[in-house]
Amino acid sequence: MPEISKNPKRLSPLENIALPGKYGAINNETPGVILSVCPARSVVSIGARKNMEAKVSAVFKKQYALIAPKPGRSEYTKNLAVHWAGPEQWYVITNSCEEGTLYDKLAKQFSGIASIIDQSHGRVTIKVSGRNACDLMAKGTPVDLHKNAFTKGCCAVTEMAHITVHLAEIADDEFEVSVFRGFAESFWQWLTEMSLEFGYEVK
Amino acid sequence: MRINCPYCGPRPNEEFNVLGDATKTRPDADKATAQDWLDYVYERDNPKGRLEEYWHHASGCRNWLVVKRNTVTHEVYSVVAARDYKKTHPEGVKK
């Protein structure tokens, strides 16, 4: 029998692909785009059961002092990000707890009124920042990313390079794009190719 | 063609999958034959002109929509979430 570690290290599918360095048209300037793969985090999806939306909202308010994000919106607390992910569906994301802890907590809090699914291993999130971050994202999605239409606190489920992505603007000109794990490498290839003209740094 | 998703806003048709004619009504589960199910699930005409269709926002909110559109001009007249459509049209989508 092979030895099985009790605490396996989570490996990103971009582990040996997203290599730190500067690439593309940098020309002594600072890179236009900065890409970094977010470290392994907890991602849990919440889907309200039929006619339970009000109860789910009440739990969000009571437990986390936030309103359940409306379509295309995100809410943030000190440790959590909550993104809209579809009608009566949300992603809850945190970096600040042990694997599985967030799921256990939410499953208890939303018991009977929502379906809770741990997606931590299923999604890969890439942070995109820099002065050309918005230009880069606009190459992929038909969503209007102009400052008047899409700002900090906005999010969208959309498509980039034929891959379904969840896009959130977490700060001014700073985006998080999350894709299914199996698409991460293909998406990375597209993302880096599209970044060449701006010059990009992988951190 | 752009479809104004009630949840996500206007999106191009690449983000959607089309099922076609939404005027078919679900057969009675107790009486339907295999042929009735085949007809309901798979058989869709592709008429010219105005049509009510089911579209699925696959690369977005993953909701089914009822889209009234023109198959010749690609003009979209209205878009409603299928579940909301059912509330106002309990009898289903009528021709």
PDB file of C-alpha atoms in Angstrom:
ATOM      1  CA  MET A   1       0.000   0.000   0.000  1.00  0.00           C
ATOM      2  CA  PRO A   2       1.326   3.430  -0.839  1.00  0.00           C
ATOM      3  CA  GLU A   3       1.621   5.903   1.999  1.00  0.00           C
ATOM      4  CA  ILE A   4      -1.303   8.324   2.019  1.00  0.00           C
ATOM      5  CA  SER A   5      -0.713  11.639   3.712  1.00  0.00           C
ATOM      6  CA  LYS A   6      -3.366  12.702   6.177  1.00  0.00           C
ATOM      7  CA  ASN A   7      -2.840  16.341   5.305  1.00  0.00           C
ATOM      8  CA  PRO A   8      -2.175  16.485   1.584  1.00  0.00           C
ATOM      9  CA  LYS A   9      -1.018  19.800   0.209  1.00  0.00           C
ATOM     10  CA  ARG A  10      -3.466  21.295  -2.253  1.00  0.00           C
ATOM     11  CA  LEU A  11      -1.774  21.727  -5.594  1.00  0.00           C
ATOM     12  CA  SER A  12      -3.003  24.338  -8.005  1.00  0.00           C
ATOM     13  CA  PRO A  13      -3.475  23.062 -11.563  1.00  0.00           C
ATOM     14  CA  LEU A  14      -1.326  26.077 -12.497  1.00  0.00           C
ATOM     15  CA  GLU A  15       1.428  24.988 -10.099  1.00  0.00           C
ATOM     16  CA  ASN A  16       4.138  24.584 -12.745  1.00  0.00           C
ATOM     17  CA  ILE A  17       2.489  26.713 -15.387  1.00  0.00           C
ATOM     18  CA  ALA A  18       1.999  30.153 -13.838  1.00  0.00           C
ATOM     19  CA  LEU A  19       5.700  30.821 -13.329  1.00  0.00           C
ATOM     20  CA  PRO A  20       6.759  34.124 -11.741  1.00  0.00           C
ATOM     21  CA  GLY A  21       8.471  36.539 -14.081  1.00  0.00           C
ATOM     22  CA  LYS A  22       7.975  39.373 -16.527  1.00  0.00           C
ATOM     23  CA  TYR A  23       6.754  38.671 -20.036  1.00  0.00           C
ATOM     24  CA  GLY A  24       5.656  40.416 -23.211  1.00  0.00           C
ATOM     25  CA  ALA A  25       5.987  44.057 -24.237  1.00  0.00           C
ATOM     26  CA  ILE A  26       7.353  45.620 -21.070  1.00  0.00           C
ATOM     27  CA  ASN A  27      10.039  47.897 -22.602  1.00  0.00           C
ATOM     28  CA  ASN A  28      11.509  49.270 -19.373  1.00  0.00           C
ATOM     29  CA  GLU A  29       8.080  50.301 -18.191  1.00  0.00           C
ATOM     30  CA  THR A  30       6.112  48.683 -15.423  1.00  0.00           C
ATOM     31  CA  PRO A  31       4.007  45.782 -16.709  1.00  0.00           C
ATOM     32  CA  GLY A  32       0.464  46.735 -17.760  1.00  0.00           C
ATOM     33  CA  VAL A  33      -1.009  43.623 -16.207  1.00  0.00           C
ATOM     34  CA  ILE A  34      -0.170  41.722 -13.044  1.00  0.00           C
ATOM     35  CA  LEU A  35      -1.442  38.166 -12.763  1.00  0.00           C
ATOM     36  CA  SER A  36      -1.408  36.031  -9.671  1.00  0.00           C
ATOM     37  CA  VAL A  37      -3.023  32.727  -8.887  1.00  0.00           C
ATOM     38  CA  CYS A  38      -4.918  32.989  -5.618  1.00  0.00           C
ATOM     39  CA  PRO A  39      -3.695  30.537  -2.987  1.00  0.00           C
ATOM     40  CA  ALA A  40      -5.970  27.599  -2.149  1.00  0.00           C
ATOM     41  CA  ARG A  41      -9.060  29.032  -0.501  1.00  0.00           C
ATOM     42  CA  SER A  42     -12.493  27.948   0.643  1.00  0.00           C
ATOM     43  CA  VAL A  43     -15.281  28.442  -1.888  1.00  0.00           C
ATOM     44  CA  VAL A  44     -18.784  27.372  -0.935  1.00  0.00           C
ATOM     45  CA  SER A  45     -21.877  27.843  -3.064  1.00  0.00           C
ATOM     46  CA  ILE A  46     -25.267  28.573  -1.566  1.00  0.00           C
ATOM     47  CA  GLY A  47     -28.457  27.942  -3.508  1.00  0.00           C
ATOM     48  CA  ALA A  48     -31.693  28.991  -1.838  1.00  0.00           C
ATOM     49  CA  ARG A  49     -34.405  26.343  -1.956  1.00  0.00           C
ATOM     50  CA  LYS A  50     -37.784  27.140  -3.441  1.00  0.00           C
ATOM     51  CA  ASN A  51     -39.473  30.176  -1.824  1.00  0.00           C
ATOM     52  CA  MET A  52     -36.690  30.412   0.782  1.00  0.00           C
ATOM     53  CA  GLU A  53     -34.961  33.520  -0.512  1.00  0.00           C
ATOM     54  CA  ALA A  54     -36.226  35.745   2.311  1.00  0.00           C
ATOM     55  CA  LYS A  55     -35.060  33.259   4.943  1.00  0.00           C
ATOM     56  CA  VAL A  56     -31.645  32.973   3.312  1.00  0.00           C
ATOM     57  CA  SER A  57     -31.354  36.768   3.256  1.00  0.00           C
ATOM     58  CA  ALA A  58     -32.292  36.873   6.934  1.00  0.00           C
ATOM     59  CA  VAL A  59     -29.481  34.432   7.803  1.00  0.00           C
ATOM     60  CA  PHE A  60     -26.954  36.483   5.810  1.00  0.00           C
ATOM     61  CA  LYS A  61     -28.064  39.549   7.740  1.00  0.00           C
ATOM     62  CA  LYS A  62     -28.077  37.942  11.164  1.00  0.00           C
ATOM     63  CA  GLN A  63     -24.852  35.919  10.861  1.00  0.00           C
ATOM     64  CA  TYR A  64     -22.760  38.180   8.654  1.00  0.00           C
ATOM     65  CA  ALA A  65     -24.426  41.595   8.869  1.00  0.00           C
ATOM     66  CA  LEU A  66     -24.711  41.842   5.100  1.00  0.00           C
ATOM     67  CA  ILE A  67     -27.474  41.854   2.542  1.00  0.00           C
ATOM     68  CA  ALA A  68     -27.572  38.861   0.196  1.00  0.00           C
ATOM     69  CA  PRO A  69     -25.991  40.316  -2.960  1.00  0.00           C
ATOM     70  CA  LYS A  70     -28.421  41.279  -5.702  1.00  0.00           C
ATOM     71  CA  PRO A  71     -27.767  40.201  -9.324  1.00  0.00           C
ATOM     72  CA  GLY A  72     -24.322  41.309 -10.430  1.00  0.00           C
ATOM     73  CA  ARG A  73     -23.200  42.445  -6.981  1.00  0.00           C
ATOM     74  CA  SER A  74     -20.689  41.318  -4.364  1.00  0.00           C
ATOM     75  CA  GLU A  75     -20.548  42.058  -0.658  1.00  0.00           C
ATOM     76  CA  TYR A  76     -17.472  41.926   1.509  1.00  0.00           C
ATOM     77  CA  THR A  77     -16.886  41.551   5.232  1.00  0.00           C
ATOM     78  CA  LYS A  78     -13.528  41.486   6.986  1.00  0.00           C
ATOM     79  CA  ASN A  79     -12.959  37.793   6.218  1.00  0.00           C
ATOM     80  CA  LEU A  80     -15.542  36.898   3.604  1.00  0.00           C
ATOM     81  CA  ALA A  81     -16.459  37.704   0.036  1.00  0.00           C
ATOM     82  CA  VAL A  82     -20.003  36.915  -1.068  1.00  0.00           C
ATOM     83  CA  HIS A  83     -20.656  37.027  -4.816  1.00  0.00           C
ATOM     84  CA  TRP A  84     -23.923  36.702  -6.693  1.00  0.00           C
ATOM     85  CA  ALA A  85     -23.676  33.596  -8.883  1.00  0.00           C
ATOM     86  CA  GLY A  86     -27.170  33.225 -10.348  1.00  0.00           C
ATOM     87  CA  PRO A  87     -30.741  33.798  -9.198  1.00  0.00           C
ATOM     88  CA  GLU A  88     -30.830  32.991  -5.463  1.00  0.00           C
ATOM     89  CA  GLN A  89     -27.318  31.586  -5.701  1.00  0.00           C
ATOM     90  CA  TRP A  90     -24.100  32.885  -4.187  1.00  0.00           C
ATOM     91  CA  TYR A  91     -20.453  32.006  -3.705  1.00  0.00           C
ATOM     92  CA  VAL A  92     -19.013  32.533  -0.250  1.00  0.00           C
ATOM     93  CA  ILE A  93     -15.221  32.765  -0.259  1.00  0.00           C
ATOM     94  CA  THR A  94     -12.630  33.013   2.472  1.00  0.00           C
ATOM     95  CA  ASN A  95      -8.880  32.647   2.890  1.00  0.00           C
ATOM     96  CA  SER A  96      -8.982  32.645   6.619  1.00  0.00           C
ATOM     97  CA  CYS A  97      -9.987  29.184   7.781  1.00  0.00           C
ATOM     98  CA  GLU A  98      -9.091  25.531   7.629  1.00  0.00           C
ATOM     99  CA  GLU A  99     -10.357  23.521   4.713  1.00  0.00           C
ATOM    100  CA  GLY A 100     -13.935  22.352   5.254  1.00  0.00           C
ATOM    101  CA  THR A 101     -14.613  24.730   8.144  1.00  0.00           C
ATOM    102  CA  LEU A 102     -16.551  27.259   6.083  1.00  0.00           C
ATOM    103  CA  TYR A 103     -18.707  24.512   4.582  1.00  0.00           C
ATOM    104  CA  ASP A 104     -19.518  23.052   8.007  1.00  0.00           C
ATOM    105  CA  LYS A 105     -20.453  26.479   9.342  1.00  0.00           C
ATOM    106  CA  LEU A 106     -22.662  27.451   6.403  1.00  0.00           C
ATOM    107  CA  ALA A 107     -24.320  24.019   6.222  1.00  0.00           C
ATOM    108  CA  LYS A 108     -25.403  24.500   9.822  1.00  0.00           C
ATOM    109  CA  GLN A 109     -26.498  28.129   9.438  1.00  0.00           C
ATOM    110  CA  PHE A 110     -28.498  27.552   6.245  1.00  0.00           C
ATOM    111  CA  SER A 111     -29.765  24.090   7.144  1.00  0.00           C
ATOM    112  CA  GLY A 112     -33.111  23.326   5.495  1.00  0.00           C
ATOM    113  CA  ILE A 113     -33.365  26.581   3.547  1.00  0.00           C
ATOM    114  CA  ALA A 114     -30.478  26.316   1.069  1.00  0.00           C
ATOM    115  CA  SER A 115     -28.250  23.769  -0.623  1.00  0.00           C
ATOM    116  CA  ILE A 116     -24.620  24.210   0.401  1.00  0.00           C
ATOM    117  CA  ILE A 117     -21.856  22.800  -1.764  1.00  0.00           C
ATOM    118  CA  ASP A 118     -18.128  22.976  -1.112  1.00  0.00           C
ATOM    119  CA  GLN A 119     -16.444  24.003  -4.378  1.00  0.00           C
ATOM    120  CA  SER A 120     -13.018  24.776  -2.913  1.00  0.00           C
ATOM    121  CA  HIS A 121     -11.228  22.158  -5.016  1.00  0.00           C
ATOM    122  CA  GLY A 122     -13.355  22.807  -8.066  1.00  0.00           C
ATOM    123  CA  ARG A 123     -12.419  26.367  -8.896  1.00  0.00           C
ATOM    124  CA  VAL A 124      -9.234  28.273  -9.572  1.00  0.00           C
ATOM    125  CA  THR A 125      -9.139  32.024  -9.090  1.00  0.00           C
ATOM    126  CA  ILE A 126      -6.718  34.374 -10.792  1.00  0.00           C
ATOM    127  CA  LYS A 127      -6.225  37.946  -9.663  1.00  0.00           C
ATOM    128  CA  VAL A 128      -5.760  40.443 -12.480  1.00  0.00           C
ATOM    129  CA  SER A 129      -4.536  43.945 -11.679  1.00  0.00           C
ATOM    130  CA  GLY A 130      -2.447  46.721 -13.204  1.00  0.00           C
ATOM    131  CA  ARG A 131      -3.241  49.693 -15.429  1.00  0.00           C
ATOM    132  CA  ASN A 132      -4.381  47.471 -18.341  1.00  0.00           C
ATOM    133  CA  ALA A 133      -6.361  44.995 -16.227  1.00  0.00           C
ATOM    134  CA  CYS A 134      -9.679  46.352 -17.463  1.00  0.00           C
ATOM    135  CA  ASP A 135      -8.514  46.324 -21.114  1.00  0.00           C
ATOM    136  CA  LEU A 136      -7.482  42.707 -20.732  1.00  0.00           C
ATOM    137  CA  MET A 137     -10.781  41.621 -19.193  1.00  0.00           C
ATOM    138  CA  ALA A 138     -12.694  43.516 -21.875  1.00  0.00           C
ATOM    139  CA  LYS A 139     -10.997  41.389 -24.524  1.00  0.00           C
ATOM    140  CA  GLY A 140     -12.737  38.345 -23.129  1.00  0.00           C
ATOM    141  CA  THR A 141     -16.196  39.328 -22.015  1.00  0.00           C
ATOM    142  CA  PRO A 142     -19.119  41.162 -23.605  1.00  0.00           C
ATOM    143  CA  VAL A 143     -19.975  42.619 -20.181  1.00  0.00           C
ATOM    144  CA  ASP A 144     -19.631  46.409 -20.181  1.00  0.00           C
ATOM    145  CA  LEU A 145     -16.621  47.072 -17.929  1.00  0.00           C
ATOM    146  CA  HIS A 146     -16.655  50.870 -18.288  1.00  0.00           C
ATOM    147  CA  LYS A 147     -16.281  52.640 -14.944  1.00  0.00           C
ATOM    148  CA  ASN A 148     -19.849  53.919 -15.206  1.00  0.00           C
ATOM    149  CA  ALA A 149     -21.188  50.381 -15.551  1.00  0.00           C
ATOM    150  CA  PHE A 150     -18.863  48.039 -13.676  1.00  0.00           C
ATOM    151  CA  THR A 151     -17.016  49.089 -10.535  1.00  0.00           C
ATOM    152  CA  LYS A 152     -15.742  47.724  -7.266  1.00  0.00           C
ATOM    153  CA  GLY A 153     -18.477  45.523  -5.827  1.00  0.00           C
ATOM    154  CA  CYS A 154     -19.763  44.377  -9.229  1.00  0.00           C
ATOM    155  CA  CYS A 155     -19.545  40.807 -10.472  1.00  0.00           C
ATOM    156  CA  ALA A 156     -20.804  38.772 -13.417  1.00  0.00           C
ATOM    157  CA  VAL A 157     -21.064  35.223 -14.651  1.00  0.00           C
ATOM    158  CA  THR A 158     -19.944  35.336 -18.252  1.00  0.00           C
ATOM    159  CA  GLU A 159     -17.743  33.763 -20.879  1.00  0.00           C
ATOM    160  CA  MET A 160     -14.114  34.347 -21.813  1.00  0.00           C
ATOM    161  CA  ALA A 161     -12.393  32.327 -24.538  1.00  0.00           C
ATOM    162  CA  HIS A 162     -15.423  29.982 -24.630  1.00  0.00           C
ATOM    163  CA  ILE A 163     -14.943  29.227 -20.933  1.00  0.00           C
ATOM    164  CA  THR A 164     -17.553  30.140 -18.338  1.00  0.00           C
ATOM    165  CA  VAL A 165     -16.006  32.434 -15.753  1.00  0.00           C
ATOM    166  CA  HIS A 166     -17.059  34.287 -12.646  1.00  0.00           C
ATOM    167  CA  LEU A 167     -15.679  37.808 -12.796  1.00  0.00           C
ATOM    168  CA  ALA A 168     -15.585  40.192  -9.835  1.00  0.00           C
ATOM    169  CA  GLU A 169     -14.066  43.651  -9.480  1.00  0.00           C
ATOM    170  CA  ILE A 170     -12.640  43.508  -5.973  1.00  0.00           C
ATOM    171  CA  ALA A 171     -10.994  46.955  -6.015  1.00  0.00           C
ATOM    172  CA  ASP A 172     -10.563  49.683  -8.621  1.00  0.00           C
ATOM    173  CA  ASP A 173      -9.068  48.004 -11.713  1.00  0.00           C
ATOM    174  CA  GLU A 174      -8.466  44.827  -9.744  1.00  0.00           C
ATOM    175  CA  PHE A 175     -10.351  41.729 -10.824  1.00  0.00           C
ATOM    176  CA  GLU A 176     -10.771  38.167  -9.700  1.00  0.00           C
ATOM    177  CA  VAL A 177     -11.609  35.648 -12.416  1.00  0.00           C
ATOM    178  CA  SER A 178     -12.588  32.202 -11.317  1.00  0.00           C
ATOM    179  CA  VAL A 179     -12.880  29.169 -13.606  1.00  0.00           C
ATOM    180  CA  PHE A 180     -13.510  25.477 -13.166  1.00  0.00           C
ATOM    181  CA  ARG A 181     -10.304  23.703 -12.257  1.00  0.00           C
ATOM    182  CA  GLY A 182     -10.236  21.618 -15.427  1.00  0.00           C
ATOM    183  CA  PHE A 183     -10.285  24.757 -17.571  1.00  0.00           C
ATOM    184  CA  ALA A 184      -7.587  26.590 -15.619  1.00  0.00           C
ATOM    185  CA  GLU A 185      -4.677  25.719 -17.886  1.00  0.00           C
ATOM    186  CA  SER A 186      -6.531  26.504 -21.094  1.00  0.00           C
ATOM    187  CA  PHE A 187      -7.777  29.765 -19.593  1.00  0.00           C
ATOM    188  CA  TRP A 188      -4.288  30.684 -18.420  1.00  0.00           C
ATOM    189  CA  GLN A 189      -2.951  30.160 -21.908  1.00  0.00           C
ATOM    190  CA  TRP A 190      -5.520  32.550 -23.352  1.00  0.00           C
ATOM    191  CA  LEU A 191      -5.060  35.077 -20.543  1.00  0.00           C
ATOM    192  CA  THR A 192      -1.294  35.269 -20.929  1.00  0.00           C
ATOM    193  CA  GLU A 193      -1.460  35.451 -24.714  1.00  0.00           C
ATOM    194  CA  MET A 194      -3.901  38.344 -24.472  1.00  0.00           C
ATOM    195  CA  SER A 195      -1.611  40.053 -21.936  1.00  0.00           C
ATOM    196  CA  LEU A 196       1.477  40.024 -24.169  1.00  0.00           C
ATOM    197  CA  GLU A 197       0.737  43.382 -25.802  1.00  0.00           C
ATOM    198  CA  PHE A 198       0.471  45.110 -22.390  1.00  0.00           C
ATOM    199  CA  GLY A 199       3.452  43.346 -20.862  1.00  0.00           C
ATOM    200  CA  TYR A 200       2.617  41.256 -17.826  1.00  0.00           C
ATOM    201  CA  GLU A 201       4.130  40.092 -14.625  1.00  0.00           C
ATOM    202  CA  VAL A 202       3.242  36.841 -12.923  1.00  0.00           C
ATOM    203  CA  LYS A 203       3.526  37.116  -9.161  1.00  0.00           C
TER     204      LYS A 203
ATOM    205  CA  MET B   1     -28.065  38.658 -31.814  1.00  0.00           C
ATOM    206  CA  ARG B   2     -28.252  40.082 -28.323  1.00  0.00           C
ATOM    207  CA  ILE B   3     -30.545  38.695 -25.640  1.00  0.00           C
ATOM    208  CA  ASN B   4     -31.421  40.876 -22.684  1.00  0.00           C
ATOM    209  CA  CYS B   5     -31.191  38.391 -19.825  1.00  0.00           C
ATOM    210  CA  PRO B   6     -33.464  39.495 -16.960  1.00  0.00           C
ATOM    211  CA  TYR B   7     -30.680  38.680 -14.483  1.00  0.00           C
ATOM    212  CA  CYS B   8     -27.454  39.453 -16.317  1.00  0.00           C
ATOM    213  CA  GLY B   9     -28.395  42.204 -18.765  1.00  0.00           C
ATOM    214  CA  PRO B  10     -27.745  42.210 -22.516  1.00  0.00           C
ATOM    215  CA  ARG B  11     -25.468  39.365 -23.633  1.00  0.00           C
ATOM    216  CA  PRO B  12     -24.530  37.976 -27.048  1.00  0.00           C
ATOM    217  CA  ASN B  13     -26.064  34.709 -28.186  1.00  0.00           C
ATOM    218  CA  GLU B  14     -22.748  32.836 -27.784  1.00  0.00           C
ATOM    219  CA  GLU B  15     -23.498  32.699 -24.067  1.00  0.00           C
ATOM    220  CA  PHE B  16     -26.803  30.913 -24.662  1.00  0.00           C
ATOM    221  CA  ASN B  17     -28.024  27.526 -25.824  1.00  0.00           C
ATOM    222  CA  VAL B  18     -31.265  27.378 -27.761  1.00  0.00           C
ATOM    223  CA  LEU B  19     -33.862  24.675 -27.278  1.00  0.00           C
ATOM    224  CA  GLY B  20     -36.372  26.089 -29.794  1.00  0.00           C
ATOM    225  CA  ASP B  21     -40.151  26.356 -29.865  1.00  0.00           C
ATOM    226  CA  ALA B  22     -41.484  27.033 -26.375  1.00  0.00           C
ATOM    227  CA  THR B  23     -45.134  26.486 -27.281  1.00  0.00           C
ATOM    228  CA  LYS B  24     -45.013  22.738 -26.758  1.00  0.00           C
ATOM    229  CA  THR B  25     -46.896  21.610 -23.684  1.00  0.00           C
ATOM    230  CA  ARG B  26     -45.728  18.844 -21.420  1.00  0.00           C
ATOM    231  CA  PRO B  27     -47.741  15.679 -21.996  1.00  0.00           C
ATOM    232  CA  ASP B  28     -49.819  14.115 -19.255  1.00  0.00           C
ATOM    233  CA  ALA B  29     -47.391  11.768 -17.498  1.00  0.00           C
ATOM    234  CA  ASP B  30     -50.083   9.114 -16.928  1.00  0.00           C
ATOM    235  CA  LYS B  31     -51.348   8.957 -20.493  1.00  0.00           C
ATOM    236  CA  ALA B  32     -48.393   9.941 -22.684  1.00  0.00           C
ATOM    237  CA  THR B  33     -46.893   7.415 -25.067  1.00  0.00           C
ATOM    238  CA  ALA B  34     -43.218   7.166 -25.981  1.00  0.00           C
ATOM    239  CA  GLN B  35     -44.075   9.007 -29.209  1.00  0.00           C
ATOM    240  CA  ASP B  36     -45.637  11.891 -27.213  1.00  0.00           C
ATOM    241  CA  TRP B  37     -42.438  12.247 -25.181  1.00  0.00           C
ATOM    242  CA  LEU B  38     -40.233  12.053 -28.256  1.00  0.00           C
ATOM    243  CA  ASP B  39     -42.306  14.824 -29.805  1.00  0.00           C
ATOM    244  CA  TYR B  40     -42.253  16.994 -26.677  1.00  0.00           C
ATOM    245  CA  VAL B  41     -38.563  16.570 -25.846  1.00  0.00           C
ATOM    246  CA  TYR B  42     -36.899  16.492 -29.267  1.00  0.00           C
ATOM    247  CA  GLU B  43     -39.136  17.495 -32.136  1.00  0.00           C
ATOM    248  CA  ARG B  44     -39.066  21.204 -32.951  1.00  0.00           C
ATOM    249  CA  ASP B  45     -40.216  23.008 -36.078  1.00  0.00           C
ATOM    250  CA  ASN B  46     -38.089  25.835 -37.359  1.00  0.00           C
ATOM    251  CA  PRO B  47     -40.677  28.274 -38.690  1.00  0.00           C
ATOM    252  CA  LYS B  48     -39.956  31.564 -40.404  1.00  0.00           C
ATOM    253  CA  GLY B  49     -40.869  34.773 -38.573  1.00  0.00           C
ATOM    254  CA  ARG B  50     -42.109  35.367 -35.034  1.00  0.00           C
ATOM    255  CA  LEU B  51     -41.428  32.605 -32.559  1.00  0.00           C
ATOM    256  CA  GLU B  52     -41.358  32.027 -28.836  1.00  0.00           C
ATOM    257  CA  GLU B  53     -38.323  29.999 -27.902  1.00  0.00           C
ATOM    258  CA  TYR B  54     -36.633  28.572 -24.844  1.00  0.00           C
ATOM    259  CA  TRP B  55     -33.071  29.782 -24.461  1.00  0.00           C
ATOM    260  CA  HIS B  56     -30.696  28.709 -21.706  1.00  0.00           C
ATOM    261  CA  HIS B  57     -28.181  31.228 -20.396  1.00  0.00           C
ATOM    262  CA  ALA B  58     -25.555  28.499 -20.144  1.00  0.00           C
ATOM    263  CA  SER B  59     -22.493  30.729 -19.704  1.00  0.00           C
ATOM    264  CA  GLY B  60     -24.243  33.097 -17.340  1.00  0.00           C
ATOM    265  CA  CYS B  61     -26.940  32.689 -14.726  1.00  0.00           C
ATOM    266  CA  ARG B  62     -27.852  29.205 -16.050  1.00  0.00           C
ATOM    267  CA  ASN B  63     -31.553  30.084 -16.207  1.00  0.00           C
ATOM    268  CA  TRP B  64     -34.115  29.135 -18.823  1.00  0.00           C
ATOM    269  CA  LEU B  65     -35.666  32.084 -20.610  1.00  0.00           C
ATOM    270  CA  VAL B  66     -38.654  32.503 -22.918  1.00  0.00           C
ATOM    271  CA  VAL B  67     -37.494  34.701 -25.793  1.00  0.00           C
ATOM    272  CA  LYS B  68     -39.956  36.151 -28.295  1.00  0.00           C
ATOM    273  CA  ARG B  69     -38.030  36.843 -31.446  1.00  0.00           C
ATOM    274  CA  ASN B  70     -38.074  36.917 -35.212  1.00  0.00           C
ATOM    275  CA  THR B  71     -36.154  34.077 -36.826  1.00  0.00           C
ATOM    276  CA  VAL B  72     -35.685  36.075 -40.025  1.00  0.00           C
ATOM    277  CA  THR B  73     -34.531  39.461 -38.719  1.00  0.00           C
ATOM    278  CA  HIS B  74     -33.173  38.235 -35.343  1.00  0.00           C
ATOM    279  CA  GLU B  75     -35.109  41.060 -33.699  1.00  0.00           C
ATOM    280  CA  VAL B  76     -35.855  40.212 -30.052  1.00  0.00           C
ATOM    281  CA  TYR B  77     -39.251  41.439 -28.812  1.00  0.00           C
ATOM    282  CA  SER B  78     -39.172  40.283 -25.208  1.00  0.00           C
ATOM    283  CA  VAL B  79     -37.247  38.105 -22.776  1.00  0.00           C
ATOM    284  CA  VAL B  80     -38.739  36.649 -19.606  1.00  0.00           C
ATOM    285  CA  ALA B  81     -37.328  34.092 -17.167  1.00  0.00           C
ATOM    286  CA  ALA B  82     -39.202  30.845 -17.844  1.00  0.00           C
ATOM    287  CA  ARG B  83     -40.260  30.513 -14.226  1.00  0.00           C
ATOM    288  CA  ASP B  84     -41.699  34.050 -14.209  1.00  0.00           C
ATOM    289  CA  TYR B  85     -43.414  33.402 -17.528  1.00  0.00           C
ATOM    290  CA  LYS B  86     -45.145  30.439 -15.974  1.00  0.00           C
ATOM    291  CA  LYS B  87     -46.523  32.597 -13.167  1.00  0.00           C
ATOM    292  CA  THR B  88     -48.320  34.895 -15.613  1.00  0.00           C
ATOM    293  CA  HIS B  89     -49.130  32.119 -18.120  1.00  0.00           C
ATOM    294  CA  PRO B  90     -50.062  29.118 -15.956  1.00  0.00           C
ATOM    295  CA  GLU B  91     -51.413  27.294 -18.988  1.00  0.00           C
ATOM    296  CA  GLY B  92     -47.938  27.379 -20.595  1.00  0.00           C
ATOM    297  CA  VAL B  93     -46.699  29.164 -23.665  1.00  0.00           C
ATOM    298  CA  LYS B  94     -49.524  29.423 -26.213  1.00  0.00           C
ATOM    299  CA  LYS B  95     -49.159  29.659 -29.948  1.00  0.00           C
TER     300      LYS B  95
END
